[in-house]
Amino acid sequence: MKIDLIISADDISEVKTKGKTVVVIDMLRATSVITTALNNGAKKVIPFLTVEEALEYSKDNRKNFILGGERRAVKIEGFDLSNSPLEYVKELVNDKVVIMTTSNGTRAIKGCENAKNLLIGAMINAKAIAKRIIELDNDVVFVNAGTQGQFSMDDFICAGYMIKLLEENDNVDLTDVAFTAKHIYESHEDIQSFIVNARHYNIIKSLGLEEDLGYCMKKDILDIVPFYENGEIII
Ligand code: MLT
C-alpha cells in the first residue's frame, strides 16, 4: 500500500486524491468534533464551506438541526454549538443532524470529494481508521487540514501515528513526507511534547480551552470510522 500525505487544505491536489482512500485529519478540532458527535448518536454531519450556506440549508427546518462550528476558533453567531467536541454530548446531538462549518476542517473534506473512500480521522479514532484502511486495501493519502493553508504540527503527528499503525500491520510504501510524519510520531509518542509548540494548540489554549486539547490528544478512545458520501458524513 502506497501512503502519501498532503500538508494543508490549500495543498490538496485532485490528481493525488482521485480514486484513493483519503483520510482527512483536523484533530484540533473539527474531525474530533465530527467523530464525537456521531459517536454520541448524531444521525449525520453535513459539512459546509461557508456560514451562509449552512444557514441557508437549515433555515426552513431550523429546529431539526444542530448548527456547529467556528470562525477564529469561536462559536459563530446564530449557531447552537462551537467547535468544542465536549459540547457534542448525547443529550444534545442524539438523533439530530449536525450542520457544520469550520475554517479548515470542513474545507479540507469538501476538497477531497473525488476520493474513492473519504474517511474522517483524529487521534481519538486513529486505530479504527487504520483498521478500515487495511480492509479497504487501496493506496492512501492523508490530508491534513492544517491552519489557514499552512502546515500544522498537530495534524502531521496524528497522521504519523496512523502511518505507524499501518506499518505495524501491512506492507507500506511511504513517500518522504509520510515517512517524516511517522518519524515525528516515533520521537514523540506522548504527542503533547510535540503539539505543545503548534500555533493552533496555543490559540486554543489562550481561549481557555485546555479541556478540548486534552480530549483531542487522547488516543483511540472511540472505535468508529466516520465517512463522507454524497455530501454527508455518517458511520
Ligand atoms: C478548523 O476547522 O479550522 C478547526 O477545527 C478550528 C478550531 O479548532 O476550532
Short mmCIF file of C-alpha atoms and ligand atoms in Angstrom, two decimals:
data_model
loop_
_atom_site.label_atom_id
_atom_site.label_comp_id
_atom_site.label_asym_id
_atom_site.label_seq_id
_atom_site.Cartn_x
_atom_site.Cartn_y
_atom_site.Cartn_z
CA MET A 1 0.00 0.00 0.00
CA LYS A 2 1.36 3.40 -1.02
CA ILE A 3 0.97 6.15 1.57
CA ASP A 4 1.26 9.87 0.84
CA LEU A 5 0.42 12.97 2.85
CA ILE A 6 -0.84 16.45 1.94
CA ILE A 7 0.10 19.11 4.46
CA SER A 8 -2.82 21.56 4.29
CA ALA A 9 -6.21 22.22 2.72
CA ASP A 10 -4.54 24.69 0.33
CA ASP A 11 -2.27 21.92 -0.97
CA ILE A 12 -4.97 19.42 -1.89
CA SER A 13 -4.42 18.13 -5.41
CA GLU A 14 -7.18 16.36 -7.30
CA VAL A 15 -4.59 14.27 -9.08
CA LYS A 16 -3.27 13.00 -5.75
CA THR A 17 -6.61 12.22 -4.08
CA LYS A 18 -8.58 10.81 -7.05
CA GLY A 19 -9.55 7.17 -6.54
CA LYS A 20 -7.59 6.86 -3.29
CA THR A 21 -8.55 6.15 0.28
CA VAL A 22 -8.30 9.65 1.74
CA VAL A 23 -8.22 10.38 5.47
CA VAL A 24 -8.93 14.00 6.35
CA ILE A 25 -7.40 15.00 9.68
CA ASP A 26 -8.12 18.15 11.66
CA MET A 27 -7.51 16.81 15.15
CA LEU A 28 -7.71 20.34 16.67
CA ARG A 29 -10.67 20.21 16.44
CA ALA A 30 -13.06 19.67 13.51
CA THR A 31 -12.53 15.96 12.89
CA SER A 32 -12.57 15.29 16.65
CA VAL A 33 -15.94 17.10 16.80
CA ILE A 34 -17.40 15.12 13.89
CA THR A 35 -16.26 11.80 15.35
CA THR A 36 -17.60 12.68 18.80
CA ALA A 37 -20.98 13.89 17.50
CA LEU A 38 -21.52 10.69 15.52
CA ASN A 39 -20.38 8.54 18.42
CA ASN A 40 -22.94 10.31 20.60
CA GLY A 41 -25.78 9.43 18.27
CA ALA A 42 -25.94 12.23 15.70
CA LYS A 43 -27.66 10.86 12.57
CA LYS A 44 -25.17 12.58 10.29
CA VAL A 45 -22.93 15.59 9.97
CA ILE A 46 -23.31 17.80 6.89
CA PRO A 47 -20.22 19.93 6.25
CA PHE A 48 -20.42 23.32 4.56
CA LEU A 49 -17.75 25.69 3.33
CA THR A 50 -19.45 28.90 4.43
CA VAL A 51 -21.64 30.18 7.26
CA GLU A 52 -24.13 31.48 4.67
CA GLU A 53 -24.52 28.03 3.07
CA ALA A 54 -25.05 26.41 6.48
CA LEU A 55 -27.73 28.96 7.47
CA GLU A 56 -29.46 28.71 4.08
CA TYR A 57 -29.59 24.89 4.23
CA SER A 58 -31.10 24.88 7.72
CA LYS A 59 -33.46 27.86 7.52
CA ASP A 60 -36.73 26.06 6.68
CA ASN A 61 -36.27 23.41 9.33
CA ARG A 62 -34.06 25.17 11.84
CA LYS A 63 -35.33 23.21 14.88
CA ASN A 64 -34.38 19.89 13.33
CA PHE A 65 -30.72 20.80 13.05
CA ILE A 66 -27.83 21.47 15.38
CA LEU A 67 -25.59 24.12 13.85
CA GLY A 68 -21.98 23.88 14.95
CA GLY A 69 -18.57 25.18 14.04
CA GLU A 70 -16.28 28.13 14.37
CA ARG A 71 -14.60 31.11 12.87
CA ARG A 72 -11.35 32.18 14.52
CA ALA A 73 -11.91 29.22 16.89
CA VAL A 74 -15.04 30.73 18.47
CA LYS A 75 -18.75 30.00 18.08
CA ILE A 76 -20.49 31.54 15.07
CA GLU A 77 -23.32 33.98 15.76
CA GLY A 78 -26.71 32.25 15.48
CA PHE A 79 -25.20 28.77 15.79
CA ASP A 80 -26.04 26.30 18.57
CA LEU A 81 -22.60 24.94 19.36
CA SER A 82 -18.99 25.96 18.94
CA ASN A 83 -16.22 23.73 17.66
CA SER A 84 -15.58 22.15 21.05
CA PRO A 85 -16.00 18.37 20.92
CA LEU A 86 -17.03 18.38 24.58
CA GLU A 87 -20.22 20.27 23.70
CA TYR A 88 -21.46 17.49 21.41
CA VAL A 89 -22.96 15.38 24.20
CA LYS A 90 -25.58 12.69 23.70
CA GLU A 91 -28.32 14.81 25.29
CA LEU A 92 -27.90 17.43 22.56
CA VAL A 93 -26.94 15.53 19.42
CA ASN A 94 -28.61 12.13 19.70
CA ASP A 95 -30.80 11.56 16.62
CA LYS A 96 -30.02 15.05 15.31
CA VAL A 97 -28.47 16.20 12.04
CA VAL A 98 -25.43 18.37 12.70
CA ILE A 99 -24.73 21.15 10.19
CA MET A 100 -21.13 22.20 10.43
CA THR A 101 -18.75 24.78 9.04
CA THR A 102 -15.18 25.37 10.24
CA SER A 103 -12.24 27.35 8.93
CA ASN A 104 -10.07 24.46 7.76
CA GLY A 105 -11.61 21.07 8.56
CA THR A 106 -14.80 21.24 6.53
CA ARG A 107 -12.86 22.92 3.69
CA ALA A 108 -10.40 20.02 3.59
CA ILE A 109 -13.26 17.50 3.50
CA LYS A 110 -15.04 19.28 0.64
CA GLY A 111 -11.74 19.43 -1.26
CA CYS A 112 -11.41 15.64 -1.37
CA GLU A 113 -14.76 14.66 -2.88
CA ASN A 114 -13.08 12.73 -5.69
CA ALA A 115 -11.55 10.18 -3.30
CA LYS A 116 -12.71 6.58 -3.61
CA ASN A 117 -13.26 6.45 0.16
CA LEU A 118 -13.16 9.59 2.28
CA LEU A 119 -12.62 8.87 5.98
CA ILE A 120 -12.67 11.35 8.85
CA GLY A 121 -9.80 10.78 11.25
CA ALA A 122 -8.47 12.15 14.52
CA MET A 123 -6.31 10.94 17.36
CA ILE A 124 -9.43 9.75 19.20
CA ASN A 125 -10.31 7.21 16.45
CA ALA A 126 -6.87 6.56 14.94
CA LYS A 127 -6.81 2.79 15.45
CA ALA A 128 -10.27 2.36 13.95
CA ILE A 129 -9.16 4.38 10.91
CA ALA A 130 -6.01 2.30 10.46
CA LYS A 131 -8.05 -0.91 10.62
CA ARG A 132 -10.50 0.37 7.99
CA ILE A 133 -7.67 1.48 5.69
CA ILE A 134 -6.27 -2.04 5.76
CA GLU A 135 -9.71 -3.51 4.99
CA LEU A 136 -10.12 -1.13 2.04
CA ASP A 137 -6.76 -2.27 0.64
CA ASN A 138 -6.16 0.78 -1.55
CA ASP A 139 -3.43 3.45 -1.73
CA VAL A 140 -3.85 6.09 0.94
CA VAL A 141 -3.47 9.86 1.11
CA PHE A 142 -3.61 11.56 4.49
CA VAL A 143 -4.94 15.08 4.06
CA ASN A 144 -4.02 17.37 6.91
CA ALA A 145 -6.43 20.28 7.13
CA GLY A 146 -3.65 22.49 8.50
CA THR A 147 -4.34 26.03 9.64
CA GLN A 148 -5.23 28.79 7.18
CA GLY A 149 -3.46 26.96 4.38
CA GLN A 150 -0.35 26.38 6.47
CA PHE A 151 1.30 23.21 7.72
CA SER A 152 0.06 22.27 11.19
CA MET A 153 2.13 20.17 13.61
CA ASP A 154 -0.89 18.59 15.30
CA ASP A 155 -2.41 17.10 12.14
CA PHE A 156 1.02 15.95 10.99
CA ILE A 157 1.80 13.92 14.12
CA CYS A 158 -1.72 12.49 14.11
CA ALA A 159 -1.15 11.21 10.57
CA GLY A 160 2.23 9.92 11.75
CA TYR A 161 0.53 7.83 14.42
CA MET A 162 -1.85 6.29 11.88
CA ILE A 163 1.03 5.59 9.49
CA LYS A 164 2.90 3.85 12.31
CA LEU A 165 -0.17 1.68 12.99
CA LEU A 166 -0.40 0.81 9.29
CA GLU A 167 3.28 -0.09 9.12
CA GLU A 168 2.85 -2.46 12.04
CA ASN A 169 0.06 -4.31 10.23
CA ASP A 170 0.71 -4.12 6.49
CA ASN A 171 3.36 -3.63 3.80
CA VAL A 172 3.66 0.10 3.29
CA ASP A 173 5.49 2.23 0.74
CA LEU A 174 5.88 5.72 2.22
CA THR A 175 6.61 9.00 0.45
CA ASP A 176 9.25 11.10 2.21
CA VAL A 177 6.61 13.31 3.80
CA ALA A 178 4.66 10.29 5.09
CA PHE A 179 7.91 8.81 6.45
CA THR A 180 8.69 12.09 8.21
CA ALA A 181 5.25 12.19 9.87
CA LYS A 182 5.82 8.65 11.19
CA HIS A 183 9.31 9.58 12.37
CA ILE A 184 8.00 12.63 14.25
CA TYR A 185 5.39 10.44 15.95
CA GLU A 186 8.01 7.84 16.90
CA SER A 187 10.11 10.52 18.57
CA HIS A 188 7.09 11.97 20.46
CA GLU A 189 4.74 9.11 21.25
CA ASP A 190 3.14 11.12 24.03
CA ILE A 191 2.32 13.63 21.21
CA GLN A 192 1.80 16.53 23.63
CA SER A 193 5.54 17.26 23.85
CA PHE A 194 5.42 18.00 20.10
CA ILE A 195 1.96 19.55 19.74
CA VAL A 196 2.59 21.99 22.58
CA ASN A 197 4.67 24.01 20.10
CA ALA A 198 1.91 24.22 17.48
CA ARG A 199 0.44 27.61 16.74
CA HIS A 200 -3.16 26.40 16.76
CA TYR A 201 -2.64 24.50 20.04
CA ASN A 202 -1.63 27.76 21.64
CA ILE A 203 -4.59 29.65 20.18
CA ILE A 204 -6.98 27.10 21.69
CA LYS A 205 -5.06 27.28 24.98
CA SER A 206 -5.25 31.07 25.03
CA LEU A 207 -9.04 30.78 24.77
CA GLY A 208 -9.06 28.71 27.99
CA LEU A 209 -9.98 25.51 26.16
CA GLU A 210 -7.37 23.19 27.71
CA GLU A 211 -10.01 20.50 28.21
CA ASP A 212 -10.58 20.38 24.45
CA LEU A 213 -6.85 19.91 23.93
CA GLY A 214 -6.67 17.11 26.49
CA TYR A 215 -9.62 15.35 24.89
CA CYS A 216 -8.40 15.69 21.29
CA MET A 217 -4.96 14.30 22.19
CA LYS A 218 -6.38 11.07 23.64
CA LYS A 219 -5.56 8.06 21.50
CA ASP A 220 -8.13 5.54 20.31
CA ILE A 221 -10.96 6.26 22.71
CA LEU A 222 -13.62 5.87 20.00
CA ASP A 223 -13.99 2.84 17.77
CA ILE A 224 -15.88 4.39 14.85
CA VAL A 225 -14.97 5.42 11.30
CA PRO A 226 -16.95 8.39 10.01
CA PHE A 227 -17.01 8.58 6.22
CA TYR A 228 -18.17 11.16 3.71
CA GLU A 229 -20.55 10.19 0.94
CA ASN A 230 -22.94 12.30 -1.16
CA GLY A 231 -22.34 15.44 0.86
CA GLU A 232 -22.89 13.82 4.28
CA ILE A 233 -20.74 12.24 6.96
CA ILE A 234 -22.09 9.07 8.55
CA ILE A 235 -20.77 5.95 10.29
C1 MLT B 1 -10.86 24.26 11.81
O1 MLT B 1 -11.60 23.53 11.13
O2 MLT B 1 -10.28 25.22 11.35
C2 MLT B 1 -10.57 23.97 13.27
O3 MLT B 1 -11.11 22.82 13.71
C3 MLT B 1 -10.51 25.18 14.13
C4 MLT B 1 -10.83 25.00 15.59
O4 MLT B 1 -10.04 24.45 16.34
O5 MLT B 1 -11.90 25.41 16.02
#
